[in-house]
Amino acid sequence: MKELLLIAVGSALVNNVVLSQFLGICPFLGVSKNVKTAAGMGGAVVFVITIASFVTGLIYKFILGNKNIMGGKLEYLNTIVFILVIAALVQFVEMFLKKAMPPLYNALGVYLPLITTNCAVLGVALTNVQDGYGVLTGVINGFATAVGFLIAIVLMAGIREKIEYNDISESFQGTPIVLVTAGLMAIAFFGFSGLI
C-alpha cells in the first residue's frame, strides 16, 4: 500500500507529466485558456489514461509479454498496439462527449481527437511496461499521472484567466507570457521533489 501511495504521489506531483517530463504540452498550452474547458480536457485525459493503462496492462501481460507459439515475445509491437488501444478509447470519449455534453465537445474542438496523439497517454502506457508495473500498479500510476496533468492544466488556465486582466508589455503578450508561466510552474513543481 505504501509503495502504491509513493507511486501515486510521485506520478502526480514529483514527476508531473507536463511540468517535469514535458509530455502533453500541446493540449496543455492549447486548451488552458479557460478553467472550465481545461477541467473538461483534464477529465477526458484522466479517463483515457486510466482506462488505457488498464487495457494496455492486460494486453501486455497476457499477449505481448508472454511467449508466443514460436517461443518469442511480441514486445516489439507495444507501441503500435498501445496506439490502437488509445485511439479506440479516444473515439469512445469523443462519441460520449458529443452526445452527452455538446458544449464541452465544441469547446475542446480539435484538441479532443489530439488526445490520440498526446504523447502523455502513450508515454504512461510505455512507462508502465518499462518499469515492470503490474496491471493494478500501472492503473494507479496512470490515474495519478492523469491527475497530475489535470492539476497542471487547471492551474495554468486559472493563471491565464488572471493574466488577461494584467498590464503586460507588448513583447510578452500571448505565447511568451504563457511559456514563462509554464516555466515558473515547472520550477514550483520541482519543490515537490523532496516528498519522495
PDB file of C-alpha atoms in Angstrom:
ATOM      1  CA  MET A   1       0.000   0.000   0.000  1.00  0.00           C
ATOM      2  CA  LYS A   2       2.822   2.385   0.887  1.00  0.00           C
ATOM      3  CA  GLU A   3       4.533   1.653  -2.432  1.00  0.00           C
ATOM      4  CA  LEU A   4       1.332   2.423  -4.367  1.00  0.00           C
ATOM      5  CA  LEU A   5       0.951   5.723  -2.497  1.00  0.00           C
ATOM      6  CA  LEU A   6       4.546   6.674  -3.315  1.00  0.00           C
ATOM      7  CA  ILE A   7       3.946   5.852  -6.987  1.00  0.00           C
ATOM      8  CA  ALA A   8       0.771   7.954  -6.995  1.00  0.00           C
ATOM      9  CA  VAL A   9       2.375  10.999  -5.335  1.00  0.00           C
ATOM     10  CA  GLY A  10       5.464  10.653  -7.487  1.00  0.00           C
ATOM     11  CA  SER A  11       3.455  10.458 -10.714  1.00  0.00           C
ATOM     12  CA  ALA A  12       1.066  13.299  -9.891  1.00  0.00           C
ATOM     13  CA  LEU A  13       3.399  15.852  -8.332  1.00  0.00           C
ATOM     14  CA  VAL A  14       7.086  14.980  -8.347  1.00  0.00           C
ATOM     15  CA  ASN A  15       7.313  13.633 -11.912  1.00  0.00           C
ATOM     16  CA  ASN A  16       4.399  15.644 -13.302  1.00  0.00           C
ATOM     17  CA  VAL A  17       3.883  14.530 -16.874  1.00  0.00           C
ATOM     18  CA  VAL A  18       3.643  18.091 -18.208  1.00  0.00           C
ATOM     19  CA  LEU A  19       5.928  20.099 -15.964  1.00  0.00           C
ATOM     20  CA  SER A  20       8.715  17.566 -15.353  1.00  0.00           C
ATOM     21  CA  GLN A  21       8.605  15.215 -18.328  1.00  0.00           C
ATOM     22  CA  PHE A  22       7.286  17.756 -20.867  1.00  0.00           C
ATOM     23  CA  LEU A  23       4.753  15.330 -22.330  1.00  0.00           C
ATOM     24  CA  GLY A  24       1.305  16.545 -23.357  1.00  0.00           C
ATOM     25  CA  ILE A  25       2.409  20.133 -23.957  1.00  0.00           C
ATOM     26  CA  CYS A  26       0.087  20.670 -26.968  1.00  0.00           C
ATOM     27  CA  PRO A  27      -3.226  20.373 -25.089  1.00  0.00           C
ATOM     28  CA  PHE A  28      -1.635  21.936 -22.002  1.00  0.00           C
ATOM     29  CA  LEU A  29      -0.917  25.154 -23.880  1.00  0.00           C
ATOM     30  CA  GLY A  30      -3.829  24.989 -26.315  1.00  0.00           C
ATOM     31  CA  VAL A  31      -6.767  24.273 -24.004  1.00  0.00           C
ATOM     32  CA  SER A  32      -5.675  26.192 -20.913  1.00  0.00           C
ATOM     33  CA  LYS A  33      -7.346  29.498 -21.782  1.00  0.00           C
ATOM     34  CA  ASN A  34     -10.500  28.755 -19.777  1.00  0.00           C
ATOM     35  CA  VAL A  35     -10.767  26.824 -16.494  1.00  0.00           C
ATOM     36  CA  LYS A  36     -13.973  25.002 -17.498  1.00  0.00           C
ATOM     37  CA  THR A  37     -12.521  23.840 -20.798  1.00  0.00           C
ATOM     38  CA  ALA A  38      -9.234  22.892 -19.135  1.00  0.00           C
ATOM     39  CA  ALA A  39     -11.085  20.862 -16.494  1.00  0.00           C
ATOM     40  CA  GLY A  40     -13.067  19.109 -19.230  1.00  0.00           C
ATOM     41  CA  MET A  41      -9.894  18.252 -21.121  1.00  0.00           C
ATOM     42  CA  GLY A  42      -8.238  17.114 -17.907  1.00  0.00           C
ATOM     43  CA  GLY A  43     -11.220  14.904 -17.096  1.00  0.00           C
ATOM     44  CA  ALA A  44     -11.120  13.347 -20.566  1.00  0.00           C
ATOM     45  CA  VAL A  45      -7.379  12.726 -20.205  1.00  0.00           C
ATOM     46  CA  VAL A  46      -7.895  11.169 -16.748  1.00  0.00           C
ATOM     47  CA  PHE A  47     -10.465   8.784 -18.200  1.00  0.00           C
ATOM     48  CA  VAL A  48      -8.394   7.882 -21.272  1.00  0.00           C
ATOM     49  CA  ILE A  49      -5.089   7.400 -19.431  1.00  0.00           C
ATOM     50  CA  THR A  50      -6.671   5.345 -16.628  1.00  0.00           C
ATOM     51  CA  ILE A  51      -8.580   3.040 -18.964  1.00  0.00           C
ATOM     52  CA  ALA A  52      -5.635   2.868 -21.392  1.00  0.00           C
ATOM     53  CA  SER A  53      -3.332   1.854 -18.523  1.00  0.00           C
ATOM     54  CA  PHE A  54      -5.724  -0.936 -17.580  1.00  0.00           C
ATOM     55  CA  VAL A  55      -6.296  -2.233 -21.113  1.00  0.00           C
ATOM     56  CA  THR A  56      -2.666  -1.954 -22.233  1.00  0.00           C
ATOM     57  CA  GLY A  57      -1.560  -3.612 -18.987  1.00  0.00           C
ATOM     58  CA  LEU A  58      -3.818  -6.581 -19.670  1.00  0.00           C
ATOM     59  CA  ILE A  59      -2.746  -6.798 -23.321  1.00  0.00           C
ATOM     60  CA  TYR A  60       0.914  -6.697 -22.340  1.00  0.00           C
ATOM     61  CA  LYS A  61       0.523  -9.210 -19.513  1.00  0.00           C
ATOM     62  CA  PHE A  62      -1.442 -11.803 -21.442  1.00  0.00           C
ATOM     63  CA  ILE A  63      -0.390 -11.280 -25.063  1.00  0.00           C
ATOM     64  CA  LEU A  64       2.647  -9.110 -25.784  1.00  0.00           C
ATOM     65  CA  GLY A  65       4.752 -10.009 -22.735  1.00  0.00           C
ATOM     66  CA  ASN A  66       4.145 -13.766 -22.958  1.00  0.00           C
ATOM     67  CA  LYS A  67       5.979 -16.167 -25.200  1.00  0.00           C
ATOM     68  CA  ASN A  68       4.023 -16.930 -28.352  1.00  0.00           C
ATOM     69  CA  ILE A  69       3.721 -20.220 -30.206  1.00  0.00           C
ATOM     70  CA  MET A  70       7.155 -19.825 -31.786  1.00  0.00           C
ATOM     71  CA  GLY A  71       8.791 -19.166 -28.421  1.00  0.00           C
ATOM     72  CA  GLY A  72       9.375 -15.413 -28.788  1.00  0.00           C
ATOM     73  CA  LYS A  73       7.738 -12.413 -27.184  1.00  0.00           C
ATOM     74  CA  LEU A  74       5.808  -9.790 -29.105  1.00  0.00           C
ATOM     75  CA  GLU A  75       7.139  -6.801 -27.134  1.00  0.00           C
ATOM     76  CA  TYR A  76       8.245  -5.087 -30.323  1.00  0.00           C
ATOM     77  CA  LEU A  77       4.537  -4.476 -31.049  1.00  0.00           C
ATOM     78  CA  ASN A  78       3.968  -2.496 -27.833  1.00  0.00           C
ATOM     79  CA  THR A  79       3.908   0.948 -29.424  1.00  0.00           C
ATOM     80  CA  ILE A  80       1.635   0.006 -32.325  1.00  0.00           C
ATOM     81  CA  VAL A  81      -0.848  -1.922 -30.188  1.00  0.00           C
ATOM     82  CA  PHE A  82      -0.920   0.762 -27.494  1.00  0.00           C
ATOM     83  CA  ILE A  83      -1.596   3.493 -30.076  1.00  0.00           C
ATOM     84  CA  LEU A  84      -4.515   1.474 -31.471  1.00  0.00           C
ATOM     85  CA  VAL A  85      -5.984   0.968 -27.996  1.00  0.00           C
ATOM     86  CA  ILE A  86      -5.619   4.672 -27.176  1.00  0.00           C
ATOM     87  CA  ALA A  87      -7.211   5.693 -30.493  1.00  0.00           C
ATOM     88  CA  ALA A  88     -10.216   3.456 -29.823  1.00  0.00           C
ATOM     89  CA  LEU A  89     -10.648   4.863 -26.317  1.00  0.00           C
ATOM     90  CA  VAL A  90     -10.463   8.446 -27.571  1.00  0.00           C
ATOM     91  CA  GLN A  91     -13.119   7.686 -30.160  1.00  0.00           C
ATOM     92  CA  PHE A  92     -15.328   6.373 -27.363  1.00  0.00           C
ATOM     93  CA  VAL A  93     -14.768   9.522 -25.280  1.00  0.00           C
ATOM     94  CA  GLU A  94     -15.404  11.733 -28.300  1.00  0.00           C
ATOM     95  CA  MET A  95     -18.713   9.991 -29.095  1.00  0.00           C
ATOM     96  CA  PHE A  96     -19.786  10.205 -25.450  1.00  0.00           C
ATOM     97  CA  LEU A  97     -18.998  13.922 -25.149  1.00  0.00           C
ATOM     98  CA  LYS A  98     -20.653  14.708 -28.474  1.00  0.00           C
ATOM     99  CA  LYS A  99     -23.860  13.022 -27.288  1.00  0.00           C
ATOM    100  CA  ALA A 100     -23.873  13.874 -23.567  1.00  0.00           C
ATOM    101  CA  MET A 101     -22.038  17.230 -23.337  1.00  0.00           C
ATOM    102  CA  PRO A 102     -22.159  19.109 -26.675  1.00  0.00           C
ATOM    103  CA  PRO A 103     -20.910  22.455 -25.243  1.00  0.00           C
ATOM    104  CA  LEU A 104     -17.783  20.790 -23.821  1.00  0.00           C
ATOM    105  CA  TYR A 105     -17.330  18.814 -27.038  1.00  0.00           C
ATOM    106  CA  ASN A 106     -17.445  22.056 -29.064  1.00  0.00           C
ATOM    107  CA  ALA A 107     -15.167  23.897 -26.606  1.00  0.00           C
ATOM    108  CA  LEU A 108     -12.485  21.202 -26.800  1.00  0.00           C
ATOM    109  CA  GLY A 109     -12.617  21.300 -30.589  1.00  0.00           C
ATOM    110  CA  VAL A 110      -9.597  19.818 -32.312  1.00  0.00           C
ATOM    111  CA  TYR A 111      -7.827  19.085 -29.029  1.00  0.00           C
ATOM    112  CA  LEU A 112     -10.131  16.166 -28.179  1.00  0.00           C
ATOM    113  CA  PRO A 113      -9.020  13.991 -31.120  1.00  0.00           C
ATOM    114  CA  LEU A 114      -5.465  15.089 -30.338  1.00  0.00           C
ATOM    115  CA  ILE A 115      -5.626  13.011 -27.147  1.00  0.00           C
ATOM    116  CA  THR A 116      -4.957  10.097 -29.506  1.00  0.00           C
ATOM    117  CA  THR A 117      -1.567  11.557 -30.351  1.00  0.00           C
ATOM    118  CA  ASN A 118      -1.000  13.034 -26.885  1.00  0.00           C
ATOM    119  CA  CYS A 119       2.399  11.683 -26.028  1.00  0.00           C
ATOM    120  CA  ALA A 120       1.482  11.670 -22.333  1.00  0.00           C
ATOM    121  CA  VAL A 121      -1.086   8.904 -22.877  1.00  0.00           C
ATOM    122  CA  LEU A 122       1.306   6.703 -24.829  1.00  0.00           C
ATOM    123  CA  GLY A 123       4.154   7.650 -22.500  1.00  0.00           C
ATOM    124  CA  VAL A 124       2.274   6.343 -19.462  1.00  0.00           C
ATOM    125  CA  ALA A 125       1.445   3.046 -21.183  1.00  0.00           C
ATOM    126  CA  LEU A 126       5.063   2.536 -22.209  1.00  0.00           C
ATOM    127  CA  THR A 127       6.401   3.634 -18.809  1.00  0.00           C
ATOM    128  CA  ASN A 128       4.178   1.070 -17.094  1.00  0.00           C
ATOM    129  CA  VAL A 129       5.754  -1.657 -19.224  1.00  0.00           C
ATOM    130  CA  GLN A 130       9.322  -0.360 -18.880  1.00  0.00           C
ATOM    131  CA  ASP A 131       9.058  -0.050 -15.094  1.00  0.00           C
ATOM    132  CA  GLY A 132       7.609  -3.563 -14.854  1.00  0.00           C
ATOM    133  CA  TYR A 133       4.350  -2.454 -13.250  1.00  0.00           C
ATOM    134  CA  GLY A 134       1.569  -4.988 -12.940  1.00  0.00           C
ATOM    135  CA  VAL A 135      -1.957  -4.149 -14.017  1.00  0.00           C
ATOM    136  CA  LEU A 136      -3.053  -2.616 -10.676  1.00  0.00           C
ATOM    137  CA  THR A 137       0.161  -0.644 -10.189  1.00  0.00           C
ATOM    138  CA  GLY A 138       0.004   0.514 -13.809  1.00  0.00           C
ATOM    139  CA  VAL A 139      -3.573   1.728 -13.385  1.00  0.00           C
ATOM    140  CA  ILE A 140      -2.648   3.652 -10.237  1.00  0.00           C
ATOM    141  CA  ASN A 141       0.373   5.147 -11.997  1.00  0.00           C
ATOM    142  CA  GLY A 142      -1.795   6.086 -14.981  1.00  0.00           C
ATOM    143  CA  PHE A 143      -4.534   7.601 -12.845  1.00  0.00           C
ATOM    144  CA  ALA A 144      -2.064   9.597 -10.752  1.00  0.00           C
ATOM    145  CA  THR A 145      -0.226  10.809 -13.856  1.00  0.00           C
ATOM    146  CA  ALA A 146      -3.522  11.938 -15.375  1.00  0.00           C
ATOM    147  CA  VAL A 147      -4.491  13.700 -12.139  1.00  0.00           C
ATOM    148  CA  GLY A 148      -1.137  15.485 -12.301  1.00  0.00           C
ATOM    149  CA  PHE A 149      -1.999  16.575 -15.852  1.00  0.00           C
ATOM    150  CA  LEU A 150      -5.409  17.770 -14.633  1.00  0.00           C
ATOM    151  CA  ILE A 151      -3.842  19.750 -11.784  1.00  0.00           C
ATOM    152  CA  ALA A 152      -1.309  21.372 -14.110  1.00  0.00           C
ATOM    153  CA  ILE A 153      -3.781  22.320 -16.846  1.00  0.00           C
ATOM    154  CA  VAL A 154      -6.369  23.730 -14.419  1.00  0.00           C
ATOM    155  CA  LEU A 155      -3.699  25.761 -12.581  1.00  0.00           C
ATOM    156  CA  MET A 156      -2.408  27.076 -15.893  1.00  0.00           C
ATOM    157  CA  ALA A 157      -5.944  28.002 -17.005  1.00  0.00           C
ATOM    158  CA  GLY A 158      -6.577  29.839 -13.745  1.00  0.00           C
ATOM    159  CA  ILE A 159      -3.342  31.770 -14.081  1.00  0.00           C
ATOM    160  CA  ARG A 160      -4.052  32.593 -17.733  1.00  0.00           C
ATOM    161  CA  GLU A 161      -7.504  33.922 -16.820  1.00  0.00           C
ATOM    162  CA  LYS A 162      -5.880  36.240 -14.261  1.00  0.00           C
ATOM    163  CA  ILE A 163      -3.134  37.296 -16.697  1.00  0.00           C
ATOM    164  CA  GLU A 164      -5.756  38.610 -19.137  1.00  0.00           C
ATOM    165  CA  TYR A 165      -6.537  41.458 -16.755  1.00  0.00           C
ATOM    166  CA  ASN A 166      -2.913  42.427 -16.095  1.00  0.00           C
ATOM    167  CA  ASP A 167      -0.933  45.073 -17.873  1.00  0.00           C
ATOM    168  CA  ILE A 168       1.755  43.131 -19.728  1.00  0.00           C
ATOM    169  CA  SER A 169       4.292  44.684 -22.096  1.00  0.00           C
ATOM    170  CA  GLU A 170       3.509  44.108 -25.745  1.00  0.00           C
ATOM    171  CA  SER A 171       6.525  41.886 -26.370  1.00  0.00           C
ATOM    172  CA  PHE A 172       5.371  39.431 -23.678  1.00  0.00           C
ATOM    173  CA  GLN A 173       1.690  39.265 -24.610  1.00  0.00           C
ATOM    174  CA  GLY A 174       0.294  35.965 -25.880  1.00  0.00           C
ATOM    175  CA  THR A 175       2.549  32.940 -26.164  1.00  0.00           C
ATOM    176  CA  PRO A 176       5.677  34.388 -24.468  1.00  0.00           C
ATOM    177  CA  ILE A 177       3.934  35.048 -21.137  1.00  0.00           C
ATOM    178  CA  VAL A 178       2.267  31.628 -21.296  1.00  0.00           C
ATOM    179  CA  LEU A 179       5.652  29.936 -21.765  1.00  0.00           C
ATOM    180  CA  VAL A 180       7.191  31.982 -18.943  1.00  0.00           C
ATOM    181  CA  THR A 181       4.259  30.990 -16.721  1.00  0.00           C
ATOM    182  CA  ALA A 182       4.707  27.312 -17.651  1.00  0.00           C
ATOM    183  CA  GLY A 183       8.411  27.570 -16.794  1.00  0.00           C
ATOM    184  CA  LEU A 184       7.647  29.128 -13.414  1.00  0.00           C
ATOM    185  CA  MET A 185       5.083  26.407 -12.731  1.00  0.00           C
ATOM    186  CA  ALA A 186       7.703  23.769 -13.575  1.00  0.00           C
ATOM    187  CA  ILE A 187      10.098  25.379 -11.086  1.00  0.00           C
ATOM    188  CA  ALA A 188       7.341  25.439  -8.454  1.00  0.00           C
ATOM    189  CA  PHE A 189       6.564  21.742  -9.020  1.00  0.00           C
ATOM    190  CA  PHE A 190      10.283  20.998  -8.682  1.00  0.00           C
ATOM    191  CA  GLY A 191       9.752  21.814  -4.997  1.00  0.00           C
ATOM    192  CA  PHE A 192       7.733  18.602  -4.641  1.00  0.00           C
ATOM    193  CA  SER A 193      10.861  16.537  -5.342  1.00  0.00           C
ATOM    194  CA  GLY A 194      11.587  16.312  -1.622  1.00  0.00           C
ATOM    195  CA  LEU A 195       8.351  14.403  -0.971  1.00  0.00           C
ATOM    196  CA  ILE A 196       9.789  11.045  -2.024  1.00  0.00           C
TER     197      ILE A 196
END
